[in-house]
Structures are given as structure tokens and as C-alpha cells.
GROMACS .gro file of C-alpha atoms in nm:
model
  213
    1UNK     CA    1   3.740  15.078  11.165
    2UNK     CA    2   3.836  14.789  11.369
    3UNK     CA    3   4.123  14.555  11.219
    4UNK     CA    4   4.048  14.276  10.997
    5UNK     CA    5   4.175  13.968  11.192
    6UNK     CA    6   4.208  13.585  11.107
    7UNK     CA    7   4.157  13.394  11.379
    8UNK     CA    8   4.243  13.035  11.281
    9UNK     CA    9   4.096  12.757  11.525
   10UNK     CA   10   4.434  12.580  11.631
   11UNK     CA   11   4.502  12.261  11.676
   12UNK     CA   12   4.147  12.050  11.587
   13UNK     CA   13   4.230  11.755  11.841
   14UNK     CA   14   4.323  12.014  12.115
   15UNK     CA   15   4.146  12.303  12.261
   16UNK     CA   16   4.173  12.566  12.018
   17UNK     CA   17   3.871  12.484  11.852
   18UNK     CA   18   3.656  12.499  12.197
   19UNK     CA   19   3.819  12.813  12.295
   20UNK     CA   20   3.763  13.020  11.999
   21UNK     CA   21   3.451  12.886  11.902
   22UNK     CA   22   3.332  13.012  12.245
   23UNK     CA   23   3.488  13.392  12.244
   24UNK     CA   24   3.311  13.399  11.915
   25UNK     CA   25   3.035  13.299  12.033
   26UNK     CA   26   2.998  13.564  12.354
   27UNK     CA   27   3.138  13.848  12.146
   28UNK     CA   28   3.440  13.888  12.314
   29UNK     CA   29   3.653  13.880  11.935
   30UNK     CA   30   3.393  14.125  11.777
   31UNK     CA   31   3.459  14.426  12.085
   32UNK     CA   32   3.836  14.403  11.940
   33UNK     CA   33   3.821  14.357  11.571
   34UNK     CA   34   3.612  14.248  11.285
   35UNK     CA   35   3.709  13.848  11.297
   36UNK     CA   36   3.687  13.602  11.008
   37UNK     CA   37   3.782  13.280  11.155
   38UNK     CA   38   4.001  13.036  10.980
   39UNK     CA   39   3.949  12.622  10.981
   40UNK     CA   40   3.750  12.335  10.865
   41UNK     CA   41   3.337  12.386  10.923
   42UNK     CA   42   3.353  12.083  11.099
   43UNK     CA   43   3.598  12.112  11.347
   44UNK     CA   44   3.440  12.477  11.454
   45UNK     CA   45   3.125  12.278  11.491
   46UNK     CA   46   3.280  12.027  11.701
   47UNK     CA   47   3.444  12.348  11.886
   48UNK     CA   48   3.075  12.435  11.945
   49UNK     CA   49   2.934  12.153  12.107
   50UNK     CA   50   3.221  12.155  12.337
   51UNK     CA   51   3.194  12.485  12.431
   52UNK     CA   52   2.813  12.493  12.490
   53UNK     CA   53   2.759  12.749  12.249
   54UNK     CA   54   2.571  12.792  11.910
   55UNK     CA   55   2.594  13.114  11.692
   56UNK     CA   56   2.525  13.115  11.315
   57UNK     CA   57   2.815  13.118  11.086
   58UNK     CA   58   2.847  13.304  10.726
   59UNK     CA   59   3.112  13.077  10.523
   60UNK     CA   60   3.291  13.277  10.264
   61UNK     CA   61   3.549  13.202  10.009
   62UNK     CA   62   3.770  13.515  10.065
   63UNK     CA   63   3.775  13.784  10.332
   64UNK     CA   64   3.622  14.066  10.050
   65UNK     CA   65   3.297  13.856  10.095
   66UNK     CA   66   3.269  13.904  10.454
   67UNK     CA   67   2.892  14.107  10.541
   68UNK     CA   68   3.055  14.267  10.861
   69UNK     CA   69   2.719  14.320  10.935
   70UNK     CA   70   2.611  13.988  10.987
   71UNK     CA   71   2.704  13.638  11.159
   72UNK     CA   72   3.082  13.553  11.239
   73UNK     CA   73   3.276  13.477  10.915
   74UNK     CA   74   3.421  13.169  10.806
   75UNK     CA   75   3.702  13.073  10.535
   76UNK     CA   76   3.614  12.746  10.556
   77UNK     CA   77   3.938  12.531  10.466
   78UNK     CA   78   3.767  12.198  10.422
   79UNK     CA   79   4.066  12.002  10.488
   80UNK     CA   80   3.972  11.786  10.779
   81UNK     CA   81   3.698  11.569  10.884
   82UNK     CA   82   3.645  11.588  11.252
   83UNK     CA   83   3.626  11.157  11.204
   84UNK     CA   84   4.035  11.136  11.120
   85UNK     CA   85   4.107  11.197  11.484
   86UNK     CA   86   4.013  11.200  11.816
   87UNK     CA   87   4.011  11.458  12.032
   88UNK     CA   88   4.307  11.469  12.313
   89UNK     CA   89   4.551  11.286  12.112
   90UNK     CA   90   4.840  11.405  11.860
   91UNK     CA   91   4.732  11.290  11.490
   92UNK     CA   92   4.923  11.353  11.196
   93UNK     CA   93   4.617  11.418  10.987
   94UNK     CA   94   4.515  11.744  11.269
   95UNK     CA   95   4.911  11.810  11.265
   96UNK     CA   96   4.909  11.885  10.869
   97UNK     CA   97   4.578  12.060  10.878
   98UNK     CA   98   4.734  12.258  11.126
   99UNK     CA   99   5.022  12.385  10.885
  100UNK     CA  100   4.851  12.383  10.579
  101UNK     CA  101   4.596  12.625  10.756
  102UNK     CA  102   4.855  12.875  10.884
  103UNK     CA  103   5.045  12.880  10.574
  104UNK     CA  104   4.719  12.955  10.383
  105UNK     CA  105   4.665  13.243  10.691
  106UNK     CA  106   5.016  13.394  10.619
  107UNK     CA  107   4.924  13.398  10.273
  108UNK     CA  108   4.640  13.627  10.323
  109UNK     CA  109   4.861  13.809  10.554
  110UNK     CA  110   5.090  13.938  10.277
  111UNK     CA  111   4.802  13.945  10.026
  112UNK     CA  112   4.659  14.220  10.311
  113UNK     CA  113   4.361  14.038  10.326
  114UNK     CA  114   4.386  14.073  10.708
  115UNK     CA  115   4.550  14.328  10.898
  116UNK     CA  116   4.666  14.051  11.132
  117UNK     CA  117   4.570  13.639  11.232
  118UNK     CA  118   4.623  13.478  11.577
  119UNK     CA  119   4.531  13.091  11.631
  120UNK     CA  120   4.430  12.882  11.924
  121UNK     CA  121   4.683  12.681  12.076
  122UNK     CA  122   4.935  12.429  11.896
  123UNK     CA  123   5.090  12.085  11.913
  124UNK     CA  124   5.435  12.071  11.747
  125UNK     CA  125   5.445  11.666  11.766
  126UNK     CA  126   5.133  11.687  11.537
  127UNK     CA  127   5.279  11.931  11.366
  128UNK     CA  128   5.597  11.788  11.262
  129UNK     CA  129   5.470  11.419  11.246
  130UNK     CA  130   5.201  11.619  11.021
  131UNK     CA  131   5.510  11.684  10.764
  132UNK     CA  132   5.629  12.047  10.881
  133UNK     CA  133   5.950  11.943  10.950
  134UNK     CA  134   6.053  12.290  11.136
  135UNK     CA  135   6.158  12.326  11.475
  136UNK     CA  136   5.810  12.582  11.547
  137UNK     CA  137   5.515  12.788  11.391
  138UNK     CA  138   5.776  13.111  11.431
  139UNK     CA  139   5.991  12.944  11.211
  140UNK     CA  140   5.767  12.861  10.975
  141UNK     CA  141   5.603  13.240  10.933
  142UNK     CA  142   6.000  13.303  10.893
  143UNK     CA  143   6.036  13.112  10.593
  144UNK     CA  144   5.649  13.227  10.448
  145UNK     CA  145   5.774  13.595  10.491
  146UNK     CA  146   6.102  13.471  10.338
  147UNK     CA  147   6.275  13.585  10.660
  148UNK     CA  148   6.453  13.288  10.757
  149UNK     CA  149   6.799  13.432  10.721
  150UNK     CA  150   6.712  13.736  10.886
  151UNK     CA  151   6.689  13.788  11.255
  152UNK     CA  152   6.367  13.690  11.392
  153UNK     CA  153   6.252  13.539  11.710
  154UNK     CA  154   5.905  13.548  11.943
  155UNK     CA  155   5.816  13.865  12.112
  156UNK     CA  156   5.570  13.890  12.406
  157UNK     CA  157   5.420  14.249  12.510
  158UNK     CA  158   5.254  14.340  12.800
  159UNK     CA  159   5.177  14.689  12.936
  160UNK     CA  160   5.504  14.854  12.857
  161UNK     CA  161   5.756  14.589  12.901
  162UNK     CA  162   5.851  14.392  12.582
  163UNK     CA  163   5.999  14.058  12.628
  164UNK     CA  164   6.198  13.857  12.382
  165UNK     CA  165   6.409  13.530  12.466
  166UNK     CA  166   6.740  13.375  12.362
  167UNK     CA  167   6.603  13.013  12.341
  168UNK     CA  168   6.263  12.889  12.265
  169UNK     CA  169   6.110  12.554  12.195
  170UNK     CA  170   6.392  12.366  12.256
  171UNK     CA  171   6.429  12.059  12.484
  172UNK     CA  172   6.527  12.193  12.839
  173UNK     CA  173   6.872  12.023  12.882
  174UNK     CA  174   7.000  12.221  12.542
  175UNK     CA  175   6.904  12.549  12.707
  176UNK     CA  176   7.230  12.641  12.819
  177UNK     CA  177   7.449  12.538  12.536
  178UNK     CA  178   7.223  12.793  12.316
  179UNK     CA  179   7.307  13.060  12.517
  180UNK     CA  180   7.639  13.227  12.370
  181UNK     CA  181   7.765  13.517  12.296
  182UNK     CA  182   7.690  13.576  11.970
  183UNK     CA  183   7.299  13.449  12.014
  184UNK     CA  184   7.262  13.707  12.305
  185UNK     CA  185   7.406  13.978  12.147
  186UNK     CA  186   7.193  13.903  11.803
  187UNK     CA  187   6.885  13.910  12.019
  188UNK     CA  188   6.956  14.201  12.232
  189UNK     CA  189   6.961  14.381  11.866
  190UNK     CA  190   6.686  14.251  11.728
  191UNK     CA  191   6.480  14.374  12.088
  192UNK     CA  192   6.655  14.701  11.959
  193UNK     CA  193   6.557  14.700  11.580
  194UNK     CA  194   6.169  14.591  11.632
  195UNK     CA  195   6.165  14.858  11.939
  196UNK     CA  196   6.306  15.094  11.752
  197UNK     CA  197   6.080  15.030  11.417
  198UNK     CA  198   5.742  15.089  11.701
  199UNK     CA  199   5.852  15.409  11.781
  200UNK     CA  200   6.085  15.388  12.073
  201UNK     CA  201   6.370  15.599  11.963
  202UNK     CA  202   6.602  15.518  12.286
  203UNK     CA  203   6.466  15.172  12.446
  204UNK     CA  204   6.632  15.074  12.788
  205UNK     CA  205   6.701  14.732  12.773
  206UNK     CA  206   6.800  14.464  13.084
  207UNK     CA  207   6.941  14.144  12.946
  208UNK     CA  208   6.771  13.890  13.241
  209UNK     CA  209   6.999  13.550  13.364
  210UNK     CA  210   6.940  13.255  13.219
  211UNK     CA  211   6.560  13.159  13.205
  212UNK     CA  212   6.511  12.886  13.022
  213UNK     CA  213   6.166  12.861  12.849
   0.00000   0.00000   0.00000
């Protein structure tokens, strides 16, 4: 069986909306899991129109009502009318939609509702002016998996080379003053741990110059 994936919309005045609603709609989510996307009705409608597409929708209250059988699945959140901001600019009524959605995703997440979510793209103004007062979205699935004191960072695989960073979402001049000894050493051991914890009992790792992200 395929995984059960959330896919929440992203960011309603950006592109996320657009972007998922058309993978959904040309199948490309359904030849890699079973999908239930996550957002208001609305906003995936407005995701529609932009993207040229139409495909019919089953809304569900929870995931064990999904007919994997039928149209794309919807946990319709019903927390933001598509009229409370315009599209292409950062609103603090899309911004707490935005968190209260991905906290809601996390929850299913360790309810194993899903096997897994991922989300269209992001805007942390909106998000903070929103009232998420956090410095990202990794910070915030920190503190919903009550892993804030714990090392944690963002990973990015490709092929066989796994990629994690000192630094991340931070403005560019504090780059360098972030990059100790004690923050590169915690995050050449947490490369180690979540290698380690896939499989790889002996991972080579390089430690790259200073890249600021």
C-alpha cells in the first residue's frame, strides 16, 4: 500500500495553493501515495482556477473516511475565506491559517493518521505577523513533537548524499556569527544520529566551508 500523506496547500496568498491543486489534479500525487490534502475548500478552489484545472473533491472530516477509491480527499479546515486577502501579498489572516493548519497536520502526524504531510511553499512574515512567533515551520514541528530541547535541524536528501546545515532562516549578515564550534560539532552529530537511525551504520561525513543559506 502506498503511504497515507497530508498534503496541506501552503501559504493561501502564495503559490502553494496553485501548485498543489494542479499535481492533484494531473495525478502526479496519486503515482506516489494515497493523498488527502489539507486546507480551507475555498482556497483549493481558488488554487484551481489558477491552475486551469478542475477535478472533483471528496471532503472528509478525518483521514479514516477517505474512499481511496474515489476523488482526491479533503480535510477541509474551514478557517479562511479566500475574501480576507489578496493574493501576492503577506496577510496576517493567510499567516495564522497557515500555522493553525500545520499544527492541526502534525497533530494527525502523531495521531498516525498519516504516515507523513508535506505543504506548498511558506511565508514566514505572514507567518509570524499571523501570531507564530517562532523563528520557522522546523521550529515549530520541534516544539509539536516536544523536541525543542533536543537536537533538530532541516535535512535535505537527494540520491545518496544527505545534506544538513549549520544556519538556516536567519538574516544573511548573522550567518557567520552562528557558526561556532559548538553549533558545528552539534550538527555534525545530529547528521550522525539521523544517518545512523536510517540504517547507515558507518556514514562518511565532509563538513563543507561556510555556505550561508
Amino acid at each position: 500500500m502506498k503511504p497515507i500523506l497530508g498534503i496541506f496547500l501552503g501559504e493561501a496568498s502564495g503559490v502553494g495553493p496553485e501548485i498543489v491543486a494542479r499535481l492533484a489534479g494531473n495525478g502526479t500525487l496519486q503515482k506516489y501515495c494515497r493523498p488527502v490534502l489539507i486546507g480551507d475548500a475555498r482556497v483549493l478552489k481558488q488554487g484551481q482556477e489558477f491552475a486551469g484545472t478542475d477535478f472533483p473533491v471528496q471532503v472528509v472530516e478525518k483521514v479514516a473516511d477517505v474512499d481511496w477509491n474515489g476523488p482526491v480527499a479533503l480535510l477541509d479546515m474551514k478557517n479562511l475565506d479566500t475574501a480576507d486577502y489578496t493574493v501576492g501579498a503577506v496577510s496576517p489572516v493567510s499567516g495564522k491559517a497557515t500555522g493553525d493548519t500545520l499544527v492541526y497536520s502534525m497533530d494527525l502526524l502523531k495521531q498516525q493518521a498519516i504516515d507523513g504531510f508535506v505543504f506548498g511553499p511558506l511565508n514566514k512574515e505572514a507567518f509570524k505577523r499571523g501570531g507564530y512567533h517562532v523563528e520557522d515551520e522546523h521550529q515549530l514541528f520541534a516544539e509539536c513533537l516536544d523536541w525543542a530541547d533536543k537536537p533538530h535541524g532541516i535535512l535535505n536528501v537527494m540520491d545518496g548524499l544527505w545534506t544538513f546545515r549549520v544556519t538556516a532562516h536567519i538574516p544573511f549578515k548573522e550567518v557567520a556569527e552562528h557558526i561556532t564550534h559548538d553549533n558545528v560539532l552539534r550538527t555534525i552529530e545530529l547528521t550522525a544520529l539521523t544517518m545512523k537511525t536510517a540504517g547507515y551504520d558507518n556514514p562518511k561525513i565532509a563538513v563543507a566551508a561556510l555556505n550561508p543559506h
